[in-house]
GROMACS .gro file of C-alpha atoms in nm:
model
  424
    1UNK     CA    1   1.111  -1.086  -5.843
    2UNK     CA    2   1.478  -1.092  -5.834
    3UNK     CA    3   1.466  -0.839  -5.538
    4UNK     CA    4   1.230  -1.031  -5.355
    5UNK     CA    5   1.398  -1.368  -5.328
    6UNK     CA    6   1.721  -1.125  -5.205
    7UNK     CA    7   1.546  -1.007  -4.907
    8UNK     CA    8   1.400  -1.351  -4.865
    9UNK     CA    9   1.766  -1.485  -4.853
   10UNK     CA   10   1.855  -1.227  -4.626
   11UNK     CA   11   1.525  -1.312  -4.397
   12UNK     CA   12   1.657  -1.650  -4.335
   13UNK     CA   13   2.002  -1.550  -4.290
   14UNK     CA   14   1.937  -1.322  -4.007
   15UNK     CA   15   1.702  -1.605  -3.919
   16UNK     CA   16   1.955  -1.844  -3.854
   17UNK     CA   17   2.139  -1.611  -3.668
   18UNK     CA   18   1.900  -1.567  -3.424
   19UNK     CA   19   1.808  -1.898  -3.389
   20UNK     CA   20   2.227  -1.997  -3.305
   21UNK     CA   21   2.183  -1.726  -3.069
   22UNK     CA   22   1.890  -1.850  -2.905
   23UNK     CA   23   2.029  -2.194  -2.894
   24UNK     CA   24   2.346  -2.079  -2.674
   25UNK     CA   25   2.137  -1.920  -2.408
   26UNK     CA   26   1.872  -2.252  -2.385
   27UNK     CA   27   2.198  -2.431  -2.324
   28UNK     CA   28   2.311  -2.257  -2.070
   29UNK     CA   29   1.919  -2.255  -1.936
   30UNK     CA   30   1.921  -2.590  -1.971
   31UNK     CA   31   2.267  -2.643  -1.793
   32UNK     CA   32   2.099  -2.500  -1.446
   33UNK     CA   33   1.893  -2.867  -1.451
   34UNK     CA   34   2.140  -3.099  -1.281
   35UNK     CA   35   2.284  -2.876  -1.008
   36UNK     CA   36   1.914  -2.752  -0.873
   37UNK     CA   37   1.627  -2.894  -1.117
   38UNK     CA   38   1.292  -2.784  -0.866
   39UNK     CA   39   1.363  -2.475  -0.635
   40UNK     CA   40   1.063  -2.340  -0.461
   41UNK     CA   41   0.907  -2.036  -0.288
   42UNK     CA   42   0.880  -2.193   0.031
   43UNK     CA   43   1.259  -2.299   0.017
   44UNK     CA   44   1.353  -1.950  -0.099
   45UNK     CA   45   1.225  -1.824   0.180
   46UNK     CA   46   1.383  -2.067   0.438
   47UNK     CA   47   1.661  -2.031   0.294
   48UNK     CA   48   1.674  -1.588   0.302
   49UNK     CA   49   1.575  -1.634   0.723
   50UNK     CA   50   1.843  -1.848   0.721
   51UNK     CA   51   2.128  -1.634   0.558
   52UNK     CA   52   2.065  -1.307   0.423
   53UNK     CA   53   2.327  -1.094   0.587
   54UNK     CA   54   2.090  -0.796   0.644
   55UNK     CA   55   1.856  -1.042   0.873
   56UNK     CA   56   2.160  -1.205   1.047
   57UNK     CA   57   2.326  -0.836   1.122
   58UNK     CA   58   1.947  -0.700   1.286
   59UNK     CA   59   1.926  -1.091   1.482
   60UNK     CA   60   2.352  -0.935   1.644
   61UNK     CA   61   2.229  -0.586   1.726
   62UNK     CA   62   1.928  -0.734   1.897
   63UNK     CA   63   2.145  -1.051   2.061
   64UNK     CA   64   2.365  -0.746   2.157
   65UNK     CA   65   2.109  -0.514   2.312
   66UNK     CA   66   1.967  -0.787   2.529
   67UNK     CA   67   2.258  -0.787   2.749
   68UNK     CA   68   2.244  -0.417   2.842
   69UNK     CA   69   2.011  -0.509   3.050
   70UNK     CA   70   2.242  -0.703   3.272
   71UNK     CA   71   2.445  -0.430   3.272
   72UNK     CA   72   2.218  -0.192   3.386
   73UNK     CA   73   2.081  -0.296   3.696
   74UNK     CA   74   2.422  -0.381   3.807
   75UNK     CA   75   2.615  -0.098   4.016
   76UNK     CA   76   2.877   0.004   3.944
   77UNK     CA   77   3.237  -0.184   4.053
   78UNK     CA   78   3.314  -0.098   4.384
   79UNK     CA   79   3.658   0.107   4.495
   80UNK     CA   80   3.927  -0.065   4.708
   81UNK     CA   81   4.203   0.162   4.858
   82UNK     CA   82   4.504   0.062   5.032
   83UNK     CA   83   4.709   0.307   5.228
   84UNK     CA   84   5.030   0.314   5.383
   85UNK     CA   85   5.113   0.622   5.631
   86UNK     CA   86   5.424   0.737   5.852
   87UNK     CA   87   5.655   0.528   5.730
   88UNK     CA   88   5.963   0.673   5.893
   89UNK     CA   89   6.255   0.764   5.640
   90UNK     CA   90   6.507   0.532   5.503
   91UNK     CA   91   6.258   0.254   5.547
   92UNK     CA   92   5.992   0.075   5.333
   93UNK     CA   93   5.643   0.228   5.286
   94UNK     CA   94   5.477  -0.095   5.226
   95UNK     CA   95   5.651  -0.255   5.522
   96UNK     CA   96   5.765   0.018   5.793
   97UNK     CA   97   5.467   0.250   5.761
   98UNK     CA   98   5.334   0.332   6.143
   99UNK     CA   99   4.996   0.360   6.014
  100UNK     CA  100   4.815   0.102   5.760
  101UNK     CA  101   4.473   0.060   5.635
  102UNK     CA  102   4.239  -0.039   5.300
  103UNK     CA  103   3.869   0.021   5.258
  104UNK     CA  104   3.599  -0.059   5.006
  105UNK     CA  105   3.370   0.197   4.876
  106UNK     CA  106   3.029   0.136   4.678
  107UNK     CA  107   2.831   0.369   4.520
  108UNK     CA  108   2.467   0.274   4.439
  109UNK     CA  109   2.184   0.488   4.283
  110UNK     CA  110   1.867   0.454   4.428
  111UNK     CA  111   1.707   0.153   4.434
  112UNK     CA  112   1.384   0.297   4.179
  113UNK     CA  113   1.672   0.461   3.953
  114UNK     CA  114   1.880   0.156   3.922
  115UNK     CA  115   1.505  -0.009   3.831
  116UNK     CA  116   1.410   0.182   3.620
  117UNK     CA  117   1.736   0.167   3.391
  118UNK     CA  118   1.729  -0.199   3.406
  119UNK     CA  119   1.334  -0.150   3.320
  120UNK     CA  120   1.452   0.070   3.003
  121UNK     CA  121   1.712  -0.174   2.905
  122UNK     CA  122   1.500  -0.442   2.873
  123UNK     CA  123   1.252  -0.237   2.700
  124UNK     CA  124   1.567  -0.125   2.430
  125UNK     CA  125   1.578  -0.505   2.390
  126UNK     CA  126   1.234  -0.512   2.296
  127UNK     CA  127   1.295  -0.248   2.025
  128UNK     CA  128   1.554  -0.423   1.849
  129UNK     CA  129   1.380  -0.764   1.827
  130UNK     CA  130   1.082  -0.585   1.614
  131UNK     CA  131   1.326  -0.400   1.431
  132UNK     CA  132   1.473  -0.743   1.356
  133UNK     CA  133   1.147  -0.911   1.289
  134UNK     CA  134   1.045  -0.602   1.056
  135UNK     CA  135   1.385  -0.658   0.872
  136UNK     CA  136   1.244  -1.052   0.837
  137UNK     CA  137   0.955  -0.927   0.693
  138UNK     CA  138   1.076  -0.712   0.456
  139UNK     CA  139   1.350  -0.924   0.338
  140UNK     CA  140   1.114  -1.228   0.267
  141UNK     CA  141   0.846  -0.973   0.093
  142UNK     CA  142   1.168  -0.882  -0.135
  143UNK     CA  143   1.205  -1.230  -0.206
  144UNK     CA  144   0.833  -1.318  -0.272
  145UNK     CA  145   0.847  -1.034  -0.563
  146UNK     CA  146   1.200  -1.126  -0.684
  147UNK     CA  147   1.106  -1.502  -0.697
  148UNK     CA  148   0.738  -1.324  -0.819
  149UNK     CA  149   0.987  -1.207  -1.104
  150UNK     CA  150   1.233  -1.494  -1.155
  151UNK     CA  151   0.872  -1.728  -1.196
  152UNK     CA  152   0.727  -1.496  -1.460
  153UNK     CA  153   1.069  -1.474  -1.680
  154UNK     CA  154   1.084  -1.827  -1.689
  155UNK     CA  155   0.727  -1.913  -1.760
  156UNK     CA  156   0.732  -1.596  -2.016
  157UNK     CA  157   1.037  -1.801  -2.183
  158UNK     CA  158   0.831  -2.138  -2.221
  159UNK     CA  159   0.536  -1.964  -2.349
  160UNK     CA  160   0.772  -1.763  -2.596
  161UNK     CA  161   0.932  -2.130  -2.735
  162UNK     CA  162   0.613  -2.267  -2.766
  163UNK     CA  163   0.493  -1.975  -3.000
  164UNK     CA  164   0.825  -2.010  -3.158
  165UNK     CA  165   0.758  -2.393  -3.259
  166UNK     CA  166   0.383  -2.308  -3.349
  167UNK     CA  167   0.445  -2.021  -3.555
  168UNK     CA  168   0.732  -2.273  -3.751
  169UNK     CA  169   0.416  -2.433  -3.819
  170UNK     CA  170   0.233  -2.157  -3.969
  171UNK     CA  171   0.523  -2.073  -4.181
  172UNK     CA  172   0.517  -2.438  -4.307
  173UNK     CA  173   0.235  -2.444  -4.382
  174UNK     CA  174   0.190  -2.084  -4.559
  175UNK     CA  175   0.548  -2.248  -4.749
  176UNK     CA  176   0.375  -2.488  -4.875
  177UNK     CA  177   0.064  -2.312  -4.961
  178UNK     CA  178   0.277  -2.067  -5.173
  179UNK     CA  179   0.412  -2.359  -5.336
  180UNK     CA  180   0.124  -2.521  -5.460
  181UNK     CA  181   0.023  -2.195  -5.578
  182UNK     CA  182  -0.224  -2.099  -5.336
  183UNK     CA  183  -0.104  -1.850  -5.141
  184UNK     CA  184   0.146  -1.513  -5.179
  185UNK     CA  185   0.518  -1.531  -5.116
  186UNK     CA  186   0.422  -1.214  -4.853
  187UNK     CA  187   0.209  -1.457  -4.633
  188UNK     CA  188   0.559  -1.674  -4.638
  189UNK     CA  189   0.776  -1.372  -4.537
  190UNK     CA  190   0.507  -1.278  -4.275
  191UNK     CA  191   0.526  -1.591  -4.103
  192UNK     CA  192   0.933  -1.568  -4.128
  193UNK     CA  193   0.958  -1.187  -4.046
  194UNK     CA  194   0.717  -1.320  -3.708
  195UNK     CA  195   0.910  -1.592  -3.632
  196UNK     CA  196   1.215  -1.351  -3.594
  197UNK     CA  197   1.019  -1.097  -3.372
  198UNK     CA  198   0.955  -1.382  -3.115
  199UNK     CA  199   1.316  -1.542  -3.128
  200UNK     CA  200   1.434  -1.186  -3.027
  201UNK     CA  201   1.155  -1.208  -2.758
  202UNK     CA  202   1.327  -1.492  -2.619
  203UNK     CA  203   1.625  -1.310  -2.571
  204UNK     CA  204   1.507  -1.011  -2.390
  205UNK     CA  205   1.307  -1.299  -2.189
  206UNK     CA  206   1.660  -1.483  -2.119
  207UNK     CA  207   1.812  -1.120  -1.992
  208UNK     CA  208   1.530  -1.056  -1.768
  209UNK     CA  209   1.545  -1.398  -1.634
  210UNK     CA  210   1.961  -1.386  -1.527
  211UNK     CA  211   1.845  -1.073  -1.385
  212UNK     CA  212   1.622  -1.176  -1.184
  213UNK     CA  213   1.796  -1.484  -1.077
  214UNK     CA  214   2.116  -1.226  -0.971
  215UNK     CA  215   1.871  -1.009  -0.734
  216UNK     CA  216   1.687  -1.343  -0.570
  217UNK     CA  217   2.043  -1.489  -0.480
  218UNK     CA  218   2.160  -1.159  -0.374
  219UNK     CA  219   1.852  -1.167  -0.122
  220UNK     CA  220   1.886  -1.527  -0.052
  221UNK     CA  221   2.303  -1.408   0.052
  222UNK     CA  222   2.461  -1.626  -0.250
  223UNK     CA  223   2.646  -1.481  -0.541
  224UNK     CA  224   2.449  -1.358  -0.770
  225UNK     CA  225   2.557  -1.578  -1.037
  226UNK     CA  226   2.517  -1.943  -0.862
  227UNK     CA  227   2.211  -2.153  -1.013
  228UNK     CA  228   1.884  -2.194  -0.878
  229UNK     CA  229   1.751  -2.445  -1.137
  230UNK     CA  230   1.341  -2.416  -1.238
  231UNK     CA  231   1.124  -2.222  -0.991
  232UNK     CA  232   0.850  -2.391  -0.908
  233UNK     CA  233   0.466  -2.380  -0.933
  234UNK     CA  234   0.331  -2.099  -0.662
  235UNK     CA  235   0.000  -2.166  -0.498
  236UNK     CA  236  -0.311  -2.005  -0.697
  237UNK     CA  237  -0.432  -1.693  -0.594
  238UNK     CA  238  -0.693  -1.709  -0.327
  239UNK     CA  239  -0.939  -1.417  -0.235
  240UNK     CA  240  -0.746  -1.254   0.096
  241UNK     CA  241  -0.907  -1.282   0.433
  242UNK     CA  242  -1.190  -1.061   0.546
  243UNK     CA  243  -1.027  -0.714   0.654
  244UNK     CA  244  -1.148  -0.720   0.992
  245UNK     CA  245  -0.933  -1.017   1.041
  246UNK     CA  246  -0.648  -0.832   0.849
  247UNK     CA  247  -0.723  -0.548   1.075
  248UNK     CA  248  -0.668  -0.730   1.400
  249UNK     CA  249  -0.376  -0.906   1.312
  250UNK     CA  250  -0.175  -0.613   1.191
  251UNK     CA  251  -0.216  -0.448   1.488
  252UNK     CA  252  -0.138  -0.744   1.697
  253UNK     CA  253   0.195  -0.800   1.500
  254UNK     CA  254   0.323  -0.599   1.229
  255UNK     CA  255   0.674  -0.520   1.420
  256UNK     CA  256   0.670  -0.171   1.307
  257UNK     CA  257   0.393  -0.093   1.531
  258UNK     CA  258   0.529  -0.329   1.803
  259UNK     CA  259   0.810  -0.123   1.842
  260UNK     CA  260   0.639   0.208   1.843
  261UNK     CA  261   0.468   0.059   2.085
  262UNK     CA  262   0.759   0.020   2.328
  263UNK     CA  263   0.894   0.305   2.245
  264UNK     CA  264   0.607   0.477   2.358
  265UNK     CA  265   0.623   0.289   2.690
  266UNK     CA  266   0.997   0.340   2.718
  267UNK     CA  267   0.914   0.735   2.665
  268UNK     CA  268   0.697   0.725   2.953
  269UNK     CA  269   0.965   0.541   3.183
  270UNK     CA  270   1.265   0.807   3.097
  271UNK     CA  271   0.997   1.064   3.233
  272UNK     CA  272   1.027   0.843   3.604
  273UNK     CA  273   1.361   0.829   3.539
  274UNK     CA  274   1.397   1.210   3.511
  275UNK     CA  275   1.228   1.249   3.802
  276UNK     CA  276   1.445   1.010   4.011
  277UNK     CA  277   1.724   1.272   3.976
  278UNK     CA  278   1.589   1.427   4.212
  279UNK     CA  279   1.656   1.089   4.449
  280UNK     CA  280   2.010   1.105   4.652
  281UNK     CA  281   2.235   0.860   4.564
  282UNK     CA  282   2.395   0.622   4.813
  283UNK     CA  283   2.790   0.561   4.903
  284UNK     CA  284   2.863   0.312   5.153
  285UNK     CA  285   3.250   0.259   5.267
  286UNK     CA  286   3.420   0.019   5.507
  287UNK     CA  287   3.736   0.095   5.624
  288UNK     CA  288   3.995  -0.159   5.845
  289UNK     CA  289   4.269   0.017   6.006
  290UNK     CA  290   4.609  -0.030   6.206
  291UNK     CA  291   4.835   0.202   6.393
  292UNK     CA  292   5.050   0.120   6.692
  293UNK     CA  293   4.849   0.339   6.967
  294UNK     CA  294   4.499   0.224   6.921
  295UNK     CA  295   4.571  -0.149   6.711
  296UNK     CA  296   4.348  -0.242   6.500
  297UNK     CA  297   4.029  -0.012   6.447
  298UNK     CA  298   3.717  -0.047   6.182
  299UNK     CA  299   3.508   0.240   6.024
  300UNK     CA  300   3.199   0.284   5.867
  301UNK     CA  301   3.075   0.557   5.598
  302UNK     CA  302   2.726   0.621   5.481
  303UNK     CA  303   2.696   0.915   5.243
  304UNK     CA  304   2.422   1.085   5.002
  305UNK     CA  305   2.443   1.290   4.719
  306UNK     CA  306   2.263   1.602   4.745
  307UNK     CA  307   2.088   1.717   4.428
  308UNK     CA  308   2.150   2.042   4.468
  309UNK     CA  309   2.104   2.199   4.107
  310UNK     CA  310   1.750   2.115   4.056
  311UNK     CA  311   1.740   2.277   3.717
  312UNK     CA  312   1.946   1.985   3.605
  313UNK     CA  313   1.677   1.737   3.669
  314UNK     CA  314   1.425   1.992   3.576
  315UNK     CA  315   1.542   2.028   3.251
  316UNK     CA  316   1.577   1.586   3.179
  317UNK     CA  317   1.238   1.579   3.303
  318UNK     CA  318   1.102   1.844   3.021
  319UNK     CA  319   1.314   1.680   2.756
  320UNK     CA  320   1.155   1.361   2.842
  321UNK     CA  321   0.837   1.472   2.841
  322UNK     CA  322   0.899   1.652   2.489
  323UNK     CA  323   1.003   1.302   2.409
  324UNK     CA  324   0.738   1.115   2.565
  325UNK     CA  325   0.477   1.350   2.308
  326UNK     CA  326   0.676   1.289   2.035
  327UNK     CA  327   0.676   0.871   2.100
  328UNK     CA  328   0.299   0.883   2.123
  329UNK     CA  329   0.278   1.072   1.820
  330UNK     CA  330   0.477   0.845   1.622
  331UNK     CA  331   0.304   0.528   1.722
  332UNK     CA  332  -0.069   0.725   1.628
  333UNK     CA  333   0.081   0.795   1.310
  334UNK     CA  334   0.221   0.407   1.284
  335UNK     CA  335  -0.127   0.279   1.353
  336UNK     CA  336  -0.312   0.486   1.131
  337UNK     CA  337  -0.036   0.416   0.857
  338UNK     CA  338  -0.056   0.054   0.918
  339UNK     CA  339  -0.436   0.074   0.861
  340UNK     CA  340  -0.428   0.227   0.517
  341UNK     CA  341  -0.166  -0.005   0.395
  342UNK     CA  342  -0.334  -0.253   0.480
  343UNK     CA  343  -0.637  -0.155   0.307
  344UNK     CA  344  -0.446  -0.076  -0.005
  345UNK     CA  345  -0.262  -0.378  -0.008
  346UNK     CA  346  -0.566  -0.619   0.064
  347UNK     CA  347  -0.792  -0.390  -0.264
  348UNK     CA  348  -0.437  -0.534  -0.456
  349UNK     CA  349  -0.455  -0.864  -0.348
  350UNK     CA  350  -0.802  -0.903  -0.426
  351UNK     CA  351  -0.808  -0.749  -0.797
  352UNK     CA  352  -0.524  -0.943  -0.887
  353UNK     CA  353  -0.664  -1.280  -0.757
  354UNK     CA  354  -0.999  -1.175  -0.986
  355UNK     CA  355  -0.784  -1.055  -1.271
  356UNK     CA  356  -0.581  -1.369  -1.273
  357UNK     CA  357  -0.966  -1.585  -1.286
  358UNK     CA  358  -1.062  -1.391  -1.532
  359UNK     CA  359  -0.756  -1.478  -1.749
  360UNK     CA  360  -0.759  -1.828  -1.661
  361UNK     CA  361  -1.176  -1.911  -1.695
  362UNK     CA  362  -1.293  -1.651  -1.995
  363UNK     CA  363  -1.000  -1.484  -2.174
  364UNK     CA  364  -0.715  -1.776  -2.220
  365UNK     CA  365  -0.984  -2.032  -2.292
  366UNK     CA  366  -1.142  -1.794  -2.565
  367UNK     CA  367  -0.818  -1.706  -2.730
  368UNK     CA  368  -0.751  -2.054  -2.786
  369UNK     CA  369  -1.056  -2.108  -2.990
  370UNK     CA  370  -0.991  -1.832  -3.156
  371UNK     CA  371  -0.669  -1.936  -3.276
  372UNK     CA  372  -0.801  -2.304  -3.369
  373UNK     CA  373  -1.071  -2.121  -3.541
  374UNK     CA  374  -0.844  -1.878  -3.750
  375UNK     CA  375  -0.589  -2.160  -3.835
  376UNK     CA  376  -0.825  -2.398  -3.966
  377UNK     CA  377  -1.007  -2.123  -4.188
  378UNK     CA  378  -0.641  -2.054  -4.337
  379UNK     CA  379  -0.579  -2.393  -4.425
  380UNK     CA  380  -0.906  -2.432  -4.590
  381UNK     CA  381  -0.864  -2.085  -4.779
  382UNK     CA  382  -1.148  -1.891  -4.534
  383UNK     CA  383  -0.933  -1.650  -4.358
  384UNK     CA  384  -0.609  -1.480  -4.438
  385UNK     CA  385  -0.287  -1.526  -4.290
  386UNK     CA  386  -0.329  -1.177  -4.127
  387UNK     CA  387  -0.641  -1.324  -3.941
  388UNK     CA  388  -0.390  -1.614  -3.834
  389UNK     CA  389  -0.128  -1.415  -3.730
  390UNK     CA  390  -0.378  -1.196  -3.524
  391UNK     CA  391  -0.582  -1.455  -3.380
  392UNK     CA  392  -0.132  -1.599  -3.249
  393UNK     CA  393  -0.049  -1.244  -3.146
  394UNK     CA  394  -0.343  -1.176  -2.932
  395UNK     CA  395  -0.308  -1.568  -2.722
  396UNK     CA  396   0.083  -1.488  -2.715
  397UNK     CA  397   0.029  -1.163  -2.532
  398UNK     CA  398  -0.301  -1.266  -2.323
  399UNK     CA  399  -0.103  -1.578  -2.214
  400UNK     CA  400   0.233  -1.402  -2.121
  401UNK     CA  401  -0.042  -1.098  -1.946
  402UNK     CA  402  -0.185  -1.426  -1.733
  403UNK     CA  403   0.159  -1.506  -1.592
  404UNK     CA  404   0.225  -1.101  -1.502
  405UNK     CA  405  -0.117  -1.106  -1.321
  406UNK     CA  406  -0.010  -1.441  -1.142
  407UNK     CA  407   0.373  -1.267  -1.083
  408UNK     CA  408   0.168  -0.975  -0.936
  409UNK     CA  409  -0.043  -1.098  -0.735
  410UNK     CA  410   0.270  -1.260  -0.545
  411UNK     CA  411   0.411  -0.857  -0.485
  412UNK     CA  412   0.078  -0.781  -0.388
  413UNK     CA  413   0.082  -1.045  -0.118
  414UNK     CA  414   0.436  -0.958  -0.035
  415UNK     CA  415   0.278  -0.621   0.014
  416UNK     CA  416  -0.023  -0.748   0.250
  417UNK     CA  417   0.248  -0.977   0.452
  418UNK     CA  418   0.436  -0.616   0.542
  419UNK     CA  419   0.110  -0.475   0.635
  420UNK     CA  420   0.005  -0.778   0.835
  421UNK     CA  421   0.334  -0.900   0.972
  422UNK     CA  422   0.349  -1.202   0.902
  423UNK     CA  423   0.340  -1.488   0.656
  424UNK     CA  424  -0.043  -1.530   0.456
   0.00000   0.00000   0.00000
């Protein structure tokens, strides 16, 4: 007996200690409320297009791209020459030179070359915008599962306190039961050695939820350790669009298959391009001239390049081709990659959405009763505590298993919007 109210002292000791622990981290929960008290998805993802650093450096390198094309359809800068000749000794060459003349000289591919590099340009632009927009798209599907994540801790810690403060109840009342007399001092220490397990709960809950606060703000381009306050509600799941639908969109605009789109285009150009090495290229050159016999004089030079070593040309055209094969191949593999994600993703979506009914219209409801039905049999001396503790245990889990199914449906989606390309 003696030994038994020991390890009940030490029960509440350690108890207590977990409880003061407890109570430091809900203070600090509870000190996020002023700064930022609602924070949703939709803001969360505003707010990641907005400034996370990887979207802003892909929205520079495609900025930066677009003005290549500028660049090449524009010659390049013409020559100017000034010369000075016979200058007789002991005087100036720039002032008692017999002879004296400048010209300008242009050289200028042909016209179809210098097209179709500005044509390739353009099309390199085009590349780097859907690599931007596929960095969009998987930055805000790593913030849908982080916020996915930062929802669930949260909820999972509300769900944990309010077991906490029902099974103080229990433990009450199986007290006072064992007080009058009509129950065992074990169904007390049961209750307390429960209590414990879920107070340590909460901590673990508190860890994961920092955590995932640290990698949201990390997407969202904030330190990791500024406050978000209380995420809010996300929509229910809905059943995902027919895949048809699915189908056409993601291979309208998923940005991965965009750009292996152009780049199979832009393949097929550099083949045109190859073959324009076989073009001459122009040089035009106007020369003014003065000497003291004939006065003052103009010339005119119009010159080709001849493309003598064809194997040169031969050789860019074969690489491009090699190219062109490989581009094509790329965006066949791209589409039919695109369609099984998509497929896999949507089959997610879906069983989650049904999973997440299921819990919310048959299983949640029915552990309920059960636990109104197993605490009122205790009190009236029908069931055990066991049956009690059970009957907690099993709505604990199936209500903290409700919020993982909710959690994952939102990666699932984040998922489908990758596949899709865009926002569902």
């Amino acid at each position: 007996m003696i030994d038994c109210a020991i390890g009940y002292s030490r029960l509440f000791l350690g108890l207590a200690a977990v409880l003061a622990a407890c109570g430091q981290f809900a203070g600090a929960r509870a000190s996020q409320a002023p700064s930022a008290p609602f924070f949703t998805l939709s803001q969360a993802l505003d707010l990641a297009e907005a400034s996370n650093p990887g979207i802003l450096s892909a929205k520079r390198r495609w900025d930066a791209v677009r003005h290549r094309a500028v660049q090449a359809a524009t010659p390049e800068k013409p020559r100017l020459d000034i010369e000075r000749m016979y200058a007789p000794a002991g005087k100036s060459l720039a002032a008692g030179a017999d002879e004296r003349s400048f010209s300008i000289t242009q050289e200028l591919p042909f016209p179809t070359s210098l097209y179709l590099r500005h044509a390739l340009a353009r099309q390199d632009a085009g590349i780097a915008e859907q690599e931007y927009r596929a960095k969009v798209r998987d930055v805000l599907s790593g913030v849908r599962a982080a916020y996915a994540m930062y929802y669930l801790a949260h909820r999972s810690i509300d769900i944990s306190n309010e077991h906490v403060e029902l099974m103080k109840r229990f433990s009450k009342v199986a007290e006072s039961k064992y007080t009058a007399g009509r129950a065992s001092q074990s169904d007390a220490l049961k209750a307390q050695v429960e209590l414990t397990k879920m107070l340590n709960m909460s901590l673990v809950l508190l860890q994961d939820s920092e955590a995932a606060q640290a990698m949201l703000n990390a997407l969202l381009g904030r330190d990791a350790g500024e406050l978000l306050g209380t995420p809010g509600e996300p929509e229910p799941p809905k059943a995902p669009a027919p895949l048809e639908e699915l189908r056409d969109s993601a291979l309208a605009q998923r940005p991965e298959l965009a750009g292996a789109r152009i780049g199979a285009e832009r393949a097929a150009r550099s083949v045109s391009l190859a073959r324009s090495e076989y073009l001459p290229s122009l040089m035009l050159q106007y020369r003014r001239r003065w000497d003291p016999t004939r006065g003052s004089t103009q010339d005119g030079v119009l010159g080709f390049s001849v493309p003598l070593w064809f194997w040169r040309p031969a050789a860019m055209i074969a690489e491009a081709k090699a190219e062109k094969e490989m581009s094509e191949a790329e965006l066949r593999a791209m589409e039919v990659m695109t369609l099984a994600d998509l497929k896999t993703a949507r089959i997610r979506v879906e069983t989650a959405q049904r999973l997440s009914e299921i819990f919310r219209t048959t299983v949640l409801p029915q552990a309920e009763a059960a636990l109104r039905v197993a605490e009122a049999g205790y009190q009236a001396e029908k069931t055990s505590f066991l049956d009690l503790l059970d009957a907690e245990r099993s709505l604990l889990n199936f209500r903290l298993e409700y919020y993982q199914t909710l959690a994952d449906y939102q990666l699932r989606l984040s998922e489908l919007e990758r596949a899709v390309g865009r926002r569902l």
